[in-house]
Amino acid sequence: MFNLRFRLVVLAAICIANQLSLSFLDRAAAQDDSDRIYQFEETVVTAERMENSLFESTAAVSVRTSAEMEFLPLKNLAAALETFPGISFLHRDGLGRDPLATLRGFYGGGEAEYLLVMIDGRPINELEKGLMNWSAIPLASISSIEFLRGGASSLYGDAAIGGVVNVVTSGEYGPLTQISATGGNFGSLGAQARTSGLWHGREYVAFGSGERYAEFRDHADRAAENLGGSLTLRQKPNGSLAVSTTHHFQQFDEPGPLTGAELDDDRSQSTPFYKFDHTADRTHRAAITGDYNLRDRAKFSGAVSGEIRDSDAVRTLQLSPEFADTKNRLLTASRLTSSLQLTLDQLGLLHKDRLSLGIDAGVHSLSSEYYQFLLGGLADYSEMSAVERGALEEKGTSTRRSAAGFLQYELTPMQTLRVVLGVRADIIRDQFTPKSPSEGEEQSTTHAELSPKAGANFRYVKTERHVGNLYANVARSFKAPTLDQLYDQRSIIFEISPNPPFKVLLSSGDLNPQFGTSIEVGGYHRAVLFPNLLYGELSLAAYTMDMKNELDFDLQQLKYVNISKSRHQGIETGLRFRVKSNLNLFLNYTHQSAKSQIGEYAGKFLKAIPRDVIYGGVNAAHKSGLGGSIVVKSANRIFLDDANAITLPNYSTVDVRLKYQVGLVAATLDVFNIFDQSYSTTGYPDASGSGHSYFYPAAGRHAHFGFQLQH
């Protein structure tokens, strides 16, 4: 009933908004057009790897600033990304601290990522699986977020198949210091700080954060700390040079999924199989970036970054409702990456053109050890109160060496038309060397991929009241298998009497990259509907993408495989209205349809992916200092199995933020899931054939109270 009411409200809001804009557009055009305060276009970098107008992009791209997110109830970066059309998150921990991204019909299930995430232009996805640690970028560090949706391999190469997120930590700041602290249900405590200004004439930014959560489920404690900053060493009209560093520490327990019967009994419980699951890791990153303007029409830019990460993780693989295997993995990952780019303006071939060419290179290393921990049935786990790490079972070293060259040429044959042609060539060489006691020979594989793109943007209107652009593109993108998918040495020992025991590896060294060709069309329109009163913005994208060799985990074989072909189609739309400068209404609708194209499940939807996602609400601020927002999220039509026989119930939630500011001090109250809905965002069927399904329950109503000081 709640979902039905919400849909009716959404449909009514859309109809009213359309009628208002259509009925009064002509009248607004006749009124005083002196309103110039509405910003028609932003400048973004991520879409083209160089500065360009957002509306002139040949792909779906959006941008949010920290000021735009100030009045929204957000827990972390993933929650901030949900304010964009085209992306949603599934949660395994119940409070949104362990999110898994799904976009354009791609979902890695916690074993891979189809979203490339960067901080100030440098990739930070984890090396072994490509996953994103969303607690590694505190909200206090964010100046703005740029989100490019769709395949972007022509510029960013591997993994940029669903989209690219670039978090910008620097900005046009004067001396500023912000300090905040929060507390709430489930033992949640947090603090964040950010300061920026000048140090001996050089611009700097520094930030830090710490948080603790007991979670709403048993065995689900979580803690994370971050430190980071940047310092501009040189800032001249002809170039700049800056250094930056980030340090992240986290540890967390994992409660695991619950069966339907366990959910009915107690949503907050954790089954004994996961009672020992715990992860502790630390990550250190450093980078140096710079650019140099050669005369007026040439610009060099480059970066060198390094990272080292250590992880100690105890993880359980539940093989049936009555049997599980738990192992302890020690991991050390390191990488060194570099990039160099040259941009040439006004080559003279046409009225207005620009050429960008560059190279990317990286060396990645992964050392992994697996130790025995616990293997057995439910009684074995229930009886054990403590377990010591056992003997070393597997050991090995993986490396990835990558090199790429890219070229993009943009031309403007007429004032209203912009054309972009680009191509990137990637070479990736992976290698695995087993170490004692692991058996087997050294493995290696090399993949070479070419990723072309062609796009166009046409401006159909530009007046003092309206800006409107249409775009289209065709692109080829790819994703190479991760090092874990290729070479992870986690094994399962099966004993089936009277046969001798045999070992199964989850990885597969003969995996191929998955690739696809996409066609996308879309547009942007902004308008002053009523001068000095009402402003509107509409973005729309429609796409189709045919994938081949798509990577997935086969529950029957307990192995990663290429599942041949699938088709991804969808629509992403965002509608925003602003009333004066203190009231905003927003509504995003995302439809994604991803179907298998071959085999037993041809024509079936890919599992765990919501086909309809709605994000909408309103935020407002009053001159008295009181402000806040109401946000509604809804996900619908989700299948949990390949045969589309098991459906996850639709769910909707309402979150609220209240904020009151007096001078330099502000107080906030966030209430999440205010109607105390019982729901799960994801799950999966038992692979052993028991007929059970497992779910990850979300928390009921909970609140956070916070203070903020800004100077």
Short mmCIF file of C-alpha atoms in Angstrom, two decimals, residues 29 59 95 145 150 190 212 252 274 315 318 335 399 516 582 596 641 651 672:
data_model
loop_
_atom_site.label_atom_id
_atom_site.label_comp_id
_atom_site.label_asym_id
_atom_site.label_seq_id
_atom_site.Cartn_x
_atom_site.Cartn_y
_atom_site.Cartn_z
CA ALA A 29 8.58 34.86 -21.36
CA ALA A 59 27.34 11.70 -22.61
CA LEU A 95 22.59 0.71 7.78
CA ILE A 145 31.13 15.18 -7.22
CA GLY A 150 27.69 4.84 -19.27
CA GLY A 190 31.19 10.23 14.49
CA ARG A 212 31.94 4.00 15.24
CA PHE A 252 34.25 -4.33 10.78
CA TYR A 274 29.42 -15.67 10.62
CA ARG A 315 35.42 -14.57 5.77
CA GLN A 318 28.16 -20.69 3.45
CA ARG A 335 50.22 -0.01 -7.05
CA THR A 399 50.75 -8.76 -10.71
CA GLY A 516 30.03 -4.22 -25.26
CA ASN A 582 15.45 28.54 -0.76
CA SER A 596 20.47 -12.68 -20.75
CA ASP A 641 17.64 -15.90 -9.29
CA TYR A 651 10.50 -1.42 -0.88
CA PHE A 672 16.08 7.41 8.48
#
